[in-house]
mmCIF file of C-alpha atoms and ligand atoms in Angstrom:
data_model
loop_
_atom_site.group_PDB
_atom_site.id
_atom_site.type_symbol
_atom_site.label_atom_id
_atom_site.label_comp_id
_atom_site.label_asym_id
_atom_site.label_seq_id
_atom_site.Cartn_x
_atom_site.Cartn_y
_atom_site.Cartn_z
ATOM 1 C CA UNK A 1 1.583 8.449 25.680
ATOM 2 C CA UNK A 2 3.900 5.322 25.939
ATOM 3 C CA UNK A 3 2.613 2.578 24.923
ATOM 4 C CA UNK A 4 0.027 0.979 22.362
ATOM 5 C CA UNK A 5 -2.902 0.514 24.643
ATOM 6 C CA UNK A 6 -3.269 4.315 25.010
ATOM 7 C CA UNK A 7 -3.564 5.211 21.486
ATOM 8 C CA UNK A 8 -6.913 2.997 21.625
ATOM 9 C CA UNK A 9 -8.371 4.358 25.093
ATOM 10 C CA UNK A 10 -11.850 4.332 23.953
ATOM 11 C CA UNK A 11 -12.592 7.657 26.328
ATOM 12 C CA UNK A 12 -9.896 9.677 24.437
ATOM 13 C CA UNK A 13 -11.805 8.166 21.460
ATOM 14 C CA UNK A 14 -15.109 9.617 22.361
ATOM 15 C CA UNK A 15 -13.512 13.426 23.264
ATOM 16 C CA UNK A 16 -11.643 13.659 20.287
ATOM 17 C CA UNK A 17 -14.423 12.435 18.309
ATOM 18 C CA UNK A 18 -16.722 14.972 20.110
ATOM 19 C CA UNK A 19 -14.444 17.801 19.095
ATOM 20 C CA UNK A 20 -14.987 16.548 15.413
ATOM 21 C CA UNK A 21 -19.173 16.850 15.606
ATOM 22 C CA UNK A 22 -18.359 20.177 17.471
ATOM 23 C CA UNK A 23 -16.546 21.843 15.130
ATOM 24 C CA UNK A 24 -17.592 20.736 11.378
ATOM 25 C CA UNK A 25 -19.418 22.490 9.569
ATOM 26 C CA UNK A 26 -22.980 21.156 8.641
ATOM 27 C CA UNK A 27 -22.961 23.364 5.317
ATOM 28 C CA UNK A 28 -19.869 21.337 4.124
ATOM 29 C CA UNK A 29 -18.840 18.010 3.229
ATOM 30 C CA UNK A 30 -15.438 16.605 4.459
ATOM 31 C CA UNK A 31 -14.398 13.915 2.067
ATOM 32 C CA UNK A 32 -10.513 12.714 3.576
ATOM 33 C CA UNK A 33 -8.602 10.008 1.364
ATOM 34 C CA UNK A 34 -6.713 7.609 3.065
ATOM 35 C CA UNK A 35 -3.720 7.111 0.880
ATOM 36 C CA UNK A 36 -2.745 4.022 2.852
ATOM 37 C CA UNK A 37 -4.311 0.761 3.035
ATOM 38 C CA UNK A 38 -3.121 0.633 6.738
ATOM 39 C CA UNK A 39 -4.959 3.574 7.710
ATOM 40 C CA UNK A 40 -7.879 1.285 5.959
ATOM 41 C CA UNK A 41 -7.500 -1.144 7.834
ATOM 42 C CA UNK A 42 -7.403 0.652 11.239
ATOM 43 C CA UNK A 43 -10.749 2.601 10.269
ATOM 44 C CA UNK A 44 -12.530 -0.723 9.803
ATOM 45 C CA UNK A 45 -11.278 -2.996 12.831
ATOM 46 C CA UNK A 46 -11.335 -0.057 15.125
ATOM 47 C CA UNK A 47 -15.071 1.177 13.920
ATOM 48 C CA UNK A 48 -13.295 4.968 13.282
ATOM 49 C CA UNK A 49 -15.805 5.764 10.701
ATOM 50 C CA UNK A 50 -18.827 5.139 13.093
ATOM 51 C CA UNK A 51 -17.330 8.215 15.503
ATOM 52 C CA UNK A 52 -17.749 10.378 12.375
ATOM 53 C CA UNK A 53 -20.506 13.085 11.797
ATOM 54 C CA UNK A 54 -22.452 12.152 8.460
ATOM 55 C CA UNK A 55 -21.205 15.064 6.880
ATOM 56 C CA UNK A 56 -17.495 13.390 6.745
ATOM 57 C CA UNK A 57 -16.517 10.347 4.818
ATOM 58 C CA UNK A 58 -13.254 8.349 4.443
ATOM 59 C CA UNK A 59 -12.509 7.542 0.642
ATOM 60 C CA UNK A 60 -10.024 4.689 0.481
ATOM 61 C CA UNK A 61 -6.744 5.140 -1.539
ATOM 62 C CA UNK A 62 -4.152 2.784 -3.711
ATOM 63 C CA UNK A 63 -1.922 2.207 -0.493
ATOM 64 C CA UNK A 64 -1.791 -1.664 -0.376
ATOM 65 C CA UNK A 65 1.257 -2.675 -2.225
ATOM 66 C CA UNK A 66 -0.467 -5.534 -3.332
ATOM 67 C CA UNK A 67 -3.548 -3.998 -4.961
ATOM 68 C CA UNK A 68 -1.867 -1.717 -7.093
ATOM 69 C CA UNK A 69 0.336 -4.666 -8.723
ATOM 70 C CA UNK A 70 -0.822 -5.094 -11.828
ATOM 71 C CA UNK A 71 -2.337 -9.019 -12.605
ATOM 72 C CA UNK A 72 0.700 -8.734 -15.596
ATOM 73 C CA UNK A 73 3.164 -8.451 -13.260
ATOM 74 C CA UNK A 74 1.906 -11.406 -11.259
ATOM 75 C CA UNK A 75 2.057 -13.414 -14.344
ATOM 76 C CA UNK A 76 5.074 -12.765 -15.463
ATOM 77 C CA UNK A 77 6.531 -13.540 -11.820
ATOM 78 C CA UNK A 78 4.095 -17.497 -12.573
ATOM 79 C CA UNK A 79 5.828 -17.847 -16.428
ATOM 80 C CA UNK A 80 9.370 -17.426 -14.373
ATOM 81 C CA UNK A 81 8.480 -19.491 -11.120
ATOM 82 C CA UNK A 82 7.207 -22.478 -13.851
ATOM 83 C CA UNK A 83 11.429 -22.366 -15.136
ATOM 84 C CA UNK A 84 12.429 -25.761 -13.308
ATOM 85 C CA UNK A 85 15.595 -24.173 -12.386
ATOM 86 C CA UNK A 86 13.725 -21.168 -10.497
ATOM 87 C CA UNK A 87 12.465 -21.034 -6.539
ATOM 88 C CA UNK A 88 10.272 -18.033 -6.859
ATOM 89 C CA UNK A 89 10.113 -16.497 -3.281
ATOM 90 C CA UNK A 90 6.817 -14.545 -2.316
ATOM 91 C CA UNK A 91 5.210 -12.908 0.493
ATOM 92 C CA UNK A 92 2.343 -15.120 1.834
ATOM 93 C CA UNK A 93 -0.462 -11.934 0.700
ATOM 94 C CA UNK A 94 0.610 -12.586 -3.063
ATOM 95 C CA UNK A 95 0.393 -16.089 -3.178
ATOM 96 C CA UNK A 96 -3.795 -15.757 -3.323
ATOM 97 C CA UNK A 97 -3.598 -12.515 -5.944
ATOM 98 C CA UNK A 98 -6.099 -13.452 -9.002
ATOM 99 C CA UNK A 99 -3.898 -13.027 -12.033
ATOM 100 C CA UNK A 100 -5.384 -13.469 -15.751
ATOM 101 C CA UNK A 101 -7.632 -16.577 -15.928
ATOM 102 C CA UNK A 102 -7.785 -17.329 -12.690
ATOM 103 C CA UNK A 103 -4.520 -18.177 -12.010
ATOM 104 C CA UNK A 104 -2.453 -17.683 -8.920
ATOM 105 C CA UNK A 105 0.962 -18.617 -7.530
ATOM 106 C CA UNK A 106 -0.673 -20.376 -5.209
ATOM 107 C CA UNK A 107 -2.153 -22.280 -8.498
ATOM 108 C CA UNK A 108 1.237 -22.770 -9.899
ATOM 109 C CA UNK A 109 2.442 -23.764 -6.801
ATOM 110 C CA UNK A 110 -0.090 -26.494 -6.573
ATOM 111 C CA UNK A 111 0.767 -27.281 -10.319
ATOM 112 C CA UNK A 112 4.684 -27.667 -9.230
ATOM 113 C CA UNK A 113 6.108 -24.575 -9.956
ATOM 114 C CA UNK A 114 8.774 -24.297 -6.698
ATOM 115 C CA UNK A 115 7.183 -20.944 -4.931
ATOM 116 C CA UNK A 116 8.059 -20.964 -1.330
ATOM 117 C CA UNK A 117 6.253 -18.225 1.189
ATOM 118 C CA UNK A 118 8.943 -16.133 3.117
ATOM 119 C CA UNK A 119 8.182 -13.485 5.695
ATOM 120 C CA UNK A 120 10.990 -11.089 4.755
ATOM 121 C CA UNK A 121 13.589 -10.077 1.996
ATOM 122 C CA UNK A 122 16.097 -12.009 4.276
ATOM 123 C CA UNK A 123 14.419 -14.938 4.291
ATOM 124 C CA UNK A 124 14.872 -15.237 0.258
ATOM 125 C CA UNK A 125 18.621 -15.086 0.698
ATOM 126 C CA UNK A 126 18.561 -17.681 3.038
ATOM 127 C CA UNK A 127 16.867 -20.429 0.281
ATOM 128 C CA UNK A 128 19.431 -18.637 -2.121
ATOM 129 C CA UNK A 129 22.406 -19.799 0.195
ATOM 130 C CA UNK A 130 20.429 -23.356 0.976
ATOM 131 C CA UNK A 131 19.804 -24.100 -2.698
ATOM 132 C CA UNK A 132 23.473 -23.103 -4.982
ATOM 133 C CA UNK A 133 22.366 -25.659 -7.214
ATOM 134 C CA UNK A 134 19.212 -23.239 -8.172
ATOM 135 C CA UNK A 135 18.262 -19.456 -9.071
ATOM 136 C CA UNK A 136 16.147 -18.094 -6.593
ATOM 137 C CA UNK A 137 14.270 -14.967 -7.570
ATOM 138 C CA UNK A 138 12.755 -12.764 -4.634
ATOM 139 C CA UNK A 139 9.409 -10.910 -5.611
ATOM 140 C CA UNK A 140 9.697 -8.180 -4.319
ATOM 141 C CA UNK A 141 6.828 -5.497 -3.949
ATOM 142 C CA UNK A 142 5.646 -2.362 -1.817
ATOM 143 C CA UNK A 143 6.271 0.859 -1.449
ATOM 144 C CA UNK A 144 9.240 3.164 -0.413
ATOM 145 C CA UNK A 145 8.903 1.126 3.138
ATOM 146 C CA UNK A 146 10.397 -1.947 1.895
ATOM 147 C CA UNK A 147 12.388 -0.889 -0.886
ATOM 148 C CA UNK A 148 15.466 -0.492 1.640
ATOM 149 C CA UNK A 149 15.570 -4.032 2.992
ATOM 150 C CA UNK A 150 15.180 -4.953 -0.751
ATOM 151 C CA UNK A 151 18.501 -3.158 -1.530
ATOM 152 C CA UNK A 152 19.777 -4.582 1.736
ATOM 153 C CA UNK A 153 19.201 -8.073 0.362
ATOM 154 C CA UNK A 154 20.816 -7.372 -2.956
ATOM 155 C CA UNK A 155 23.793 -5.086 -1.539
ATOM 156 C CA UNK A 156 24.428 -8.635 0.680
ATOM 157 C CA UNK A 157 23.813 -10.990 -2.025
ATOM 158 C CA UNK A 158 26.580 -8.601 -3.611
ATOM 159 C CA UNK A 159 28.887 -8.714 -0.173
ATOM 160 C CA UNK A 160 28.501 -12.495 -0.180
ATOM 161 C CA UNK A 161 29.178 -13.699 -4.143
ATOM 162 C CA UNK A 162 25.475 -15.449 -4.284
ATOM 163 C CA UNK A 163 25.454 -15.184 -7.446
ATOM 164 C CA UNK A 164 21.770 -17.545 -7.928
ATOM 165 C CA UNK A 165 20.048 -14.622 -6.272
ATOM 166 C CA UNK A 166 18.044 -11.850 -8.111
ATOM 167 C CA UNK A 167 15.341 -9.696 -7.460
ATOM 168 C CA UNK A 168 12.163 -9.423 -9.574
ATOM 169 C CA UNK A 169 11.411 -5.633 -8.659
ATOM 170 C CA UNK A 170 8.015 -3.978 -8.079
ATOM 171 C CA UNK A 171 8.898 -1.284 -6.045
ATOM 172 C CA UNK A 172 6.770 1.961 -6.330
ATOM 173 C CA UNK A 173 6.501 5.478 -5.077
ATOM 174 C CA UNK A 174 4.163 7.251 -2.703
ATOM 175 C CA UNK A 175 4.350 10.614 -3.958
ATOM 176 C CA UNK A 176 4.056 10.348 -7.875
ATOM 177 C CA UNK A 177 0.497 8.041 -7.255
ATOM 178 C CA UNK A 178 -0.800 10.993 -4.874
ATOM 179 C CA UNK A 179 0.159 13.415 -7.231
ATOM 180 C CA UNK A 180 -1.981 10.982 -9.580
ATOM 181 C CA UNK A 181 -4.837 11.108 -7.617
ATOM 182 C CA UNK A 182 -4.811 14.874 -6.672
ATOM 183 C CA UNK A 183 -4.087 15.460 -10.612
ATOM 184 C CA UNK A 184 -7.094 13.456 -11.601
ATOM 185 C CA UNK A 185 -9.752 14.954 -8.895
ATOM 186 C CA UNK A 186 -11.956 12.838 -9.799
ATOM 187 C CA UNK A 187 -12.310 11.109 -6.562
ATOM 188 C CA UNK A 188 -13.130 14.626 -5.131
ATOM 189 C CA UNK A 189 -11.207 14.761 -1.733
ATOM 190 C CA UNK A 190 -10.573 17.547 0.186
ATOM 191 C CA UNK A 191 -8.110 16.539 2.602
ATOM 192 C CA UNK A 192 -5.463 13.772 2.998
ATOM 193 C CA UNK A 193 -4.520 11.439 5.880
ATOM 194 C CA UNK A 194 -1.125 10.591 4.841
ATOM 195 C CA UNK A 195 1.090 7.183 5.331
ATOM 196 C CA UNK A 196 2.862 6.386 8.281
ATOM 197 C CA UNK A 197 5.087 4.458 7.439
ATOM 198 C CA UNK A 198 6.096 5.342 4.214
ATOM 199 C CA UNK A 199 7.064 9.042 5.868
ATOM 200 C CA UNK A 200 9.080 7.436 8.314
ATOM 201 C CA UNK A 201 11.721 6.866 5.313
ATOM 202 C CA UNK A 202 10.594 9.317 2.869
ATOM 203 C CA UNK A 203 9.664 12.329 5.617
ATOM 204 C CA UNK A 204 6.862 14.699 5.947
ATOM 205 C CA UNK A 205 8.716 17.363 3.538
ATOM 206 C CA UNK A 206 8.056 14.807 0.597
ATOM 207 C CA UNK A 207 4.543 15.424 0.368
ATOM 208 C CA UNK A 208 5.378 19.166 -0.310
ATOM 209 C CA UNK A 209 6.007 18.785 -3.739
ATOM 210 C CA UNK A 210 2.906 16.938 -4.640
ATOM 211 C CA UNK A 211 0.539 18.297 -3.122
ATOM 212 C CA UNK A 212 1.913 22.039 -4.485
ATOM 213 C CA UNK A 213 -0.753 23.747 -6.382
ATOM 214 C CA UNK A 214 -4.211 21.765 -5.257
ATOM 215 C CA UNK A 215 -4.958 23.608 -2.479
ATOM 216 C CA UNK A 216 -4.970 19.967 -0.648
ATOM 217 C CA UNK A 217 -4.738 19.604 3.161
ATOM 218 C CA UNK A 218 -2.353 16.511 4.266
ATOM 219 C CA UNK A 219 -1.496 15.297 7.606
ATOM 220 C CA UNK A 220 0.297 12.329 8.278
ATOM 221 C CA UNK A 221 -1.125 10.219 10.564
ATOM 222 C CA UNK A 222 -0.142 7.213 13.016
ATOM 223 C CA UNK A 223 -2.153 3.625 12.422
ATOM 224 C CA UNK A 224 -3.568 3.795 15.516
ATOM 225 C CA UNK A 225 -6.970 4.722 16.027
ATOM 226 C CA UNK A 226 -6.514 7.551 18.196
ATOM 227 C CA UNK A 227 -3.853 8.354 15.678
ATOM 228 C CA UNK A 228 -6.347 8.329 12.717
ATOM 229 C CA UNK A 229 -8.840 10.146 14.669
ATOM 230 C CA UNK A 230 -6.812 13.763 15.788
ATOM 231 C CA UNK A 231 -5.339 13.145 12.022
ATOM 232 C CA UNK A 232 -8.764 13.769 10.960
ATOM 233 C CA UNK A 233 -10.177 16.731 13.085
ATOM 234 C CA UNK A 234 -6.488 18.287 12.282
ATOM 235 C CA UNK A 235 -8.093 17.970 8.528
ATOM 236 C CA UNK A 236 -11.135 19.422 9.394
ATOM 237 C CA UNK A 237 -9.406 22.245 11.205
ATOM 238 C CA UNK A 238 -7.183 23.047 7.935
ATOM 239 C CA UNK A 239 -10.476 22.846 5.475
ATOM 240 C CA UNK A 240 -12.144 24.902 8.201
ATOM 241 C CA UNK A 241 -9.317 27.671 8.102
ATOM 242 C CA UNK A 242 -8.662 27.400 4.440
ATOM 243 C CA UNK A 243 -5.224 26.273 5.162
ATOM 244 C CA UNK A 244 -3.398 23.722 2.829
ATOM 245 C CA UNK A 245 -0.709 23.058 4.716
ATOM 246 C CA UNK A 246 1.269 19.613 5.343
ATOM 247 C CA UNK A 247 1.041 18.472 8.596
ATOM 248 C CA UNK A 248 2.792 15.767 11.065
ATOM 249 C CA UNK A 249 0.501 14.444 13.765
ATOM 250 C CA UNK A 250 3.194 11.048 14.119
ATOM 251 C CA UNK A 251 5.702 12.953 15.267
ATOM 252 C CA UNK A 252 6.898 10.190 17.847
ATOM 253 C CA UNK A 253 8.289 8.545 14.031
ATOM 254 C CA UNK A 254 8.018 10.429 11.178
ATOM 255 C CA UNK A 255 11.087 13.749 11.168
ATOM 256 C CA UNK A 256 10.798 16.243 7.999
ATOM 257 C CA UNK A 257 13.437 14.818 6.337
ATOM 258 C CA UNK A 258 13.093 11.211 6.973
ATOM 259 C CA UNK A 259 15.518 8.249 7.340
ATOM 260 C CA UNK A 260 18.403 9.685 5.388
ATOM 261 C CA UNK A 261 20.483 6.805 5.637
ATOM 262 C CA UNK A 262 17.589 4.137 3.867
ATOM 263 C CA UNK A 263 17.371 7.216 1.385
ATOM 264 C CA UNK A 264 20.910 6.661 0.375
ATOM 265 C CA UNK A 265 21.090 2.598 0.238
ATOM 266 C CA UNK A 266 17.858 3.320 -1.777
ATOM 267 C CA UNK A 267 19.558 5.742 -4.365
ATOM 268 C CA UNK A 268 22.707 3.794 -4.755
ATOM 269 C CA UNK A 269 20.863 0.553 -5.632
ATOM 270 C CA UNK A 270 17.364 1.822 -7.531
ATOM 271 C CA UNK A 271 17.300 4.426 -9.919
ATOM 272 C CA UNK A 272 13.563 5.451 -11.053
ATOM 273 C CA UNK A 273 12.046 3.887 -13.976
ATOM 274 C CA UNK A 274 10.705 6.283 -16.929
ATOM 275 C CA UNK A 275 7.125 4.860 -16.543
ATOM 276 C CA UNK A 276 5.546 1.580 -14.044
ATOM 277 C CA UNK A 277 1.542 -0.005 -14.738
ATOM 278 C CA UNK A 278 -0.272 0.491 -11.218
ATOM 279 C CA UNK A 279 -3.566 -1.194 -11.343
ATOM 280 C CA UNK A 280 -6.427 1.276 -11.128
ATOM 281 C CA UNK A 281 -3.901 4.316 -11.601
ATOM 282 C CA UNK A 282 -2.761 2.747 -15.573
ATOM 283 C CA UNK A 283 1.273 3.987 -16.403
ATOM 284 C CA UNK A 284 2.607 6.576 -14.433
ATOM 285 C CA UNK A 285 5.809 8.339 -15.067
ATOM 286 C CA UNK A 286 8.354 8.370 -12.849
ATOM 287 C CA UNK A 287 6.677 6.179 -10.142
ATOM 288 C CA UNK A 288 8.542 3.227 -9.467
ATOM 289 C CA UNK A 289 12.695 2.272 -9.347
ATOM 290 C CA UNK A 290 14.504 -0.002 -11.370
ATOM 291 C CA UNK A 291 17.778 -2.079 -10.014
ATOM 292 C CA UNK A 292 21.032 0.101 -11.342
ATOM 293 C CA UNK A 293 22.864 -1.177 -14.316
ATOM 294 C CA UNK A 294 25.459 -1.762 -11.839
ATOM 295 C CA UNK A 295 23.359 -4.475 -9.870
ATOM 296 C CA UNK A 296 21.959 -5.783 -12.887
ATOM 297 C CA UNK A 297 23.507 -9.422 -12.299
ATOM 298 C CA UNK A 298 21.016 -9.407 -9.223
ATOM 299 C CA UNK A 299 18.012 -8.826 -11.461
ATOM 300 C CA UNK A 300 15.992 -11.061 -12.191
ATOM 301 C CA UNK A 301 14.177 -8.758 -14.956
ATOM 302 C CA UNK A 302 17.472 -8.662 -16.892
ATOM 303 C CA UNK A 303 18.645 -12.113 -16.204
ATOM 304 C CA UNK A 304 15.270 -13.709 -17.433
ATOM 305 C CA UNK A 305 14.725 -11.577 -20.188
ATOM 306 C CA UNK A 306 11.216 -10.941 -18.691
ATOM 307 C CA UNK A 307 9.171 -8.891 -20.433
ATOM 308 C CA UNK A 308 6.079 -6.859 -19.391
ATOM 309 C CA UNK A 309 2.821 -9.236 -19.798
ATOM 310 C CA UNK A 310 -0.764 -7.670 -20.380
ATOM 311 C CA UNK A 311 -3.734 -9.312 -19.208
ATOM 312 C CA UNK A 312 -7.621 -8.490 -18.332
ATOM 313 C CA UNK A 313 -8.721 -8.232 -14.491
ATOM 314 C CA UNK A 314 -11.843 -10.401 -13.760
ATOM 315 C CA UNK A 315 -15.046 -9.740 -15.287
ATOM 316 C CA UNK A 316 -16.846 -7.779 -12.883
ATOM 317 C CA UNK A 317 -14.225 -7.023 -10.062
ATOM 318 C CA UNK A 318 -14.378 -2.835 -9.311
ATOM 319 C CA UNK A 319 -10.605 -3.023 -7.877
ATOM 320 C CA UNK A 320 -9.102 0.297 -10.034
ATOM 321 C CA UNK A 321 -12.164 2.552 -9.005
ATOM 322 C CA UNK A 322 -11.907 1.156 -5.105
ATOM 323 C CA UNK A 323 -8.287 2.065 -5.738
ATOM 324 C CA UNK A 324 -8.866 5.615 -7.358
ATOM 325 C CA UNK A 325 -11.292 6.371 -4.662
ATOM 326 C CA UNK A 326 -14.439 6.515 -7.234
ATOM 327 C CA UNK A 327 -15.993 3.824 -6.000
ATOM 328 C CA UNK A 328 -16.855 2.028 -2.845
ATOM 329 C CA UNK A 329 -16.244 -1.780 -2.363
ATOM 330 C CA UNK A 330 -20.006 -2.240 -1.895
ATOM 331 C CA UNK A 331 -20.476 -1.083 -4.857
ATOM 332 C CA UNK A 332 -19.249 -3.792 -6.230
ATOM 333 C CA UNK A 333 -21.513 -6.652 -7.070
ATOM 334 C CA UNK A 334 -18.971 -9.470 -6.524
ATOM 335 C CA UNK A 335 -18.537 -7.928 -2.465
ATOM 336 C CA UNK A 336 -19.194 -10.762 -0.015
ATOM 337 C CA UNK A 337 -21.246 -12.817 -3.166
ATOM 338 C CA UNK A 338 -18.597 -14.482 -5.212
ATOM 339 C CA UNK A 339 -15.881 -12.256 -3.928
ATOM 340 C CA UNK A 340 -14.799 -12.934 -0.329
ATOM 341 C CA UNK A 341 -11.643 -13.074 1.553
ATOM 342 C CA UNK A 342 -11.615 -17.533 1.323
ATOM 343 C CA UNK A 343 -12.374 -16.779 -2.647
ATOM 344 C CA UNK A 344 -11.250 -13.709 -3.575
ATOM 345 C CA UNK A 345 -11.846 -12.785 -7.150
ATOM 346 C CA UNK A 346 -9.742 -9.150 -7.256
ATOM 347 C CA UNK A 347 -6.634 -8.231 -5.392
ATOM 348 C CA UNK A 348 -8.492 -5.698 -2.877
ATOM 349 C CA UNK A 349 -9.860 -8.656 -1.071
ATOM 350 C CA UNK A 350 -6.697 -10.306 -0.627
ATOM 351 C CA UNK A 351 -4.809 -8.251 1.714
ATOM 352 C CA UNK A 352 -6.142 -6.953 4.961
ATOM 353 C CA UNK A 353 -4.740 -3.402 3.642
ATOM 354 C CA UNK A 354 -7.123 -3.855 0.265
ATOM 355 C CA UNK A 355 -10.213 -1.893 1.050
ATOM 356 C CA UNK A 356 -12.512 -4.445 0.174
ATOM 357 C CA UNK A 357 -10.536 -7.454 3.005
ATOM 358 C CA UNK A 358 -10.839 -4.875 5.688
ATOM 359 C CA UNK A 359 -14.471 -3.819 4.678
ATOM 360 C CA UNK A 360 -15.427 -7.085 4.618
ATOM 361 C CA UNK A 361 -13.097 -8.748 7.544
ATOM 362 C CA UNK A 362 -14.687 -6.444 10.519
ATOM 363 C CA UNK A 363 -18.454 -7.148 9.025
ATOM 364 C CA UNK A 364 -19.234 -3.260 9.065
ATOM 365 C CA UNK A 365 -20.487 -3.699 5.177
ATOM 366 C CA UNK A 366 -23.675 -5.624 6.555
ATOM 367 C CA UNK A 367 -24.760 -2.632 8.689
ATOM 368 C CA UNK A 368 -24.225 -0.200 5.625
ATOM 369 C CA UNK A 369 -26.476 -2.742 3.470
ATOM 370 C CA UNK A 370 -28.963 -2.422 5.708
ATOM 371 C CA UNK A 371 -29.910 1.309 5.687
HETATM 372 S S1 SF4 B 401 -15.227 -7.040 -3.934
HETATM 373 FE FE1 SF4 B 401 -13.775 -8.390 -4.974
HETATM 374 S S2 SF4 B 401 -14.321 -8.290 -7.099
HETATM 375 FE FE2 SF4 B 401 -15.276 -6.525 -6.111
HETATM 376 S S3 SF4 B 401 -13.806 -4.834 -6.273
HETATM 377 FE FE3 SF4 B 401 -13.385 -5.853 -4.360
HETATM 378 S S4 SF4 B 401 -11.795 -7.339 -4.870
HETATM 379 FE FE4 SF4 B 401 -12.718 -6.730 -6.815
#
């Protein structure tokens, strides 16, 4: 297999799928978290849960790096971008997260707080170099995928002398959140499709240590759907066996020790914070990074003074049980009423990675409703 088309040859679909009804068990049920809101995604737009025996259910997981920021976060990143001297810099999904009260960056922005949209941690040091006259803090968010070009961004800010750039960091880790979950059991999995491309920098031998001890099944899987769908009867083969093994079905990317090199930029510029507020998951130890006290004129934490701000989700919104894998996004009683992609009232129906935008976006909810 070469290219992208192939990984979605509906045929290859239908086989592999067959092998799945062929060789579950009917006496068991197969509940498989994915960890990563990609995977989500794929499973809705591609219809991967329809191929499925009834017997075997996907349970979403906290893998949108947008859902699991906390609304505090978001509003201390609004009290900053409303300092006149500030141009907060955002990714375009954050713009429309609900913070407390209803309020937005997109709502500050429209109240004149300077918040531009950028596409990547690059494009923030470009407005830093345009505007000397200003600071320009870069929001930065996600998990151990875009923590390097993060510490790319402030090693160059370094490199160059910009000294009105500075990083608001939100950077979190995959492994401590599974461990989480797995910890928990409360949303009663029994196997694990596991991110793409987090693996791809952290490698498949990462997921050793968490999942040590839970007798938990993980494979890590490719985002395509033929990808998602040998991930899964690769699951079903390891509950079948009683094996609780991690395995690598994207091979063609992710190596068992991962990108050693992003590993390295990551270490010399982040060191791990004690404790980081996920929304859904509450404070867990050890599961985010911090910049180094040697990079601390480049954040924006320590050059504002900010300091953590608590607020309430909204009234209603399910978003920390969709993102614990308790609960279901149609169980929610906002889902496609007062909550919709145009209005979203909670952050899982912001990004196409939240479970609730990609159970919504590909209409498959309306079939479920039905039944
Ligand atoms: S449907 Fe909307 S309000 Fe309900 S859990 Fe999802 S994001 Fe929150």
């Amino acid at each position: 297999m070469k290219y992208v088309d192939e990984f979605r040859d509906g045929e290859r679909a239908q086989r592999l799928a067959e092998l799945i009804h062929s060789e579950v068990d009917p006496e068991r049920h197969y509940r498989f978290m994915e960890f990563c809101g990609g995977h989500t995604h794929a499973i809705f737009r591609f219809g991967v849960h329809d191929l499925m025996p009834d017997n075997l259910k996907f349970v979403h997981g906290p893998g949108c790096p947008v859902c699991v920021l906390p609304a505090g976060r978001i509003e201390a990143a609004i009290a900053l971008a409303e300092n006149e001297d500030v141009i907060l810099c955002s990714y375009a999904d954050l713009m429309r997260v609900p913070a407390g009260k209803g309020d937005s960056l997109n709502r500050a922005k429209a109240r004149g707080a300077d918040i531009r949209m950028i596409y990547s941690s690059s494009d923030a040091l470009s407005v830093a170099r345009e505007n000397t006259d200003r600071q320009v803090v870069f929001f930065a968010i996600g998990f151990e995928t875009t923590t390097p070009p993060t510490a790319i961004a402030i090693n160059t800010a370094r490199a160059e002398g910009l000294e009105n750039f500075s990083v608001f960091c939100n950077h979190v880790l995959t492994p401590p959140a599974m461990q989480h979950i797995l910890a928990s059991g409360e949303a009663c999995i029994n196997g694990i499709l596991g991110p793409s491309h987090v693996s791809t920098i952290i490698g498949s031998s990462a997921y050793a240590d968490c999942c040590r001890g839970y007798e938990m099944p993980l494979v890590i899987a490719g985002f395509e759907p033929l990808d998602v769908i040998q991930s899964t009867l690769m699951l079903v083969r390891q509950v079948n066996t009683s094996r609780f093994e991690v395995e690598n079905q994207y091979t063609r990317a992710v190596t068992p020790t991962g990108n050693l090199k992003a590993q390295a930029l990551m270490a010399e510029t982040f060191e791990l914070r004690e404790q980081f507020e996920w929304r859904g998951l509450g404070d867990l130890p050890g599961s985010a990074v911090r910049i180094r006290d040697d990079y601390s004129a480049f954040d924006a934490e320590a050059r504002f003074s900010m300091q953590p701000m608590q607020t309430a989700d909204i009234k209603g919104c399910i978003c920390p049980e969709v993102l614990r894998g308790v609960s279901d996004p149609t169980a929610c009683k906002l889902f496609a009423t007062a909550c919709t992609p145009e209005e979203p009232k909670g952050a899982c129906m912001v990004s196409s990675e939240g479970a609730c935008a990609a159970q919504y976006s590909y209409g498959r909810f309306r079939a479920e409703v039905k039944q």
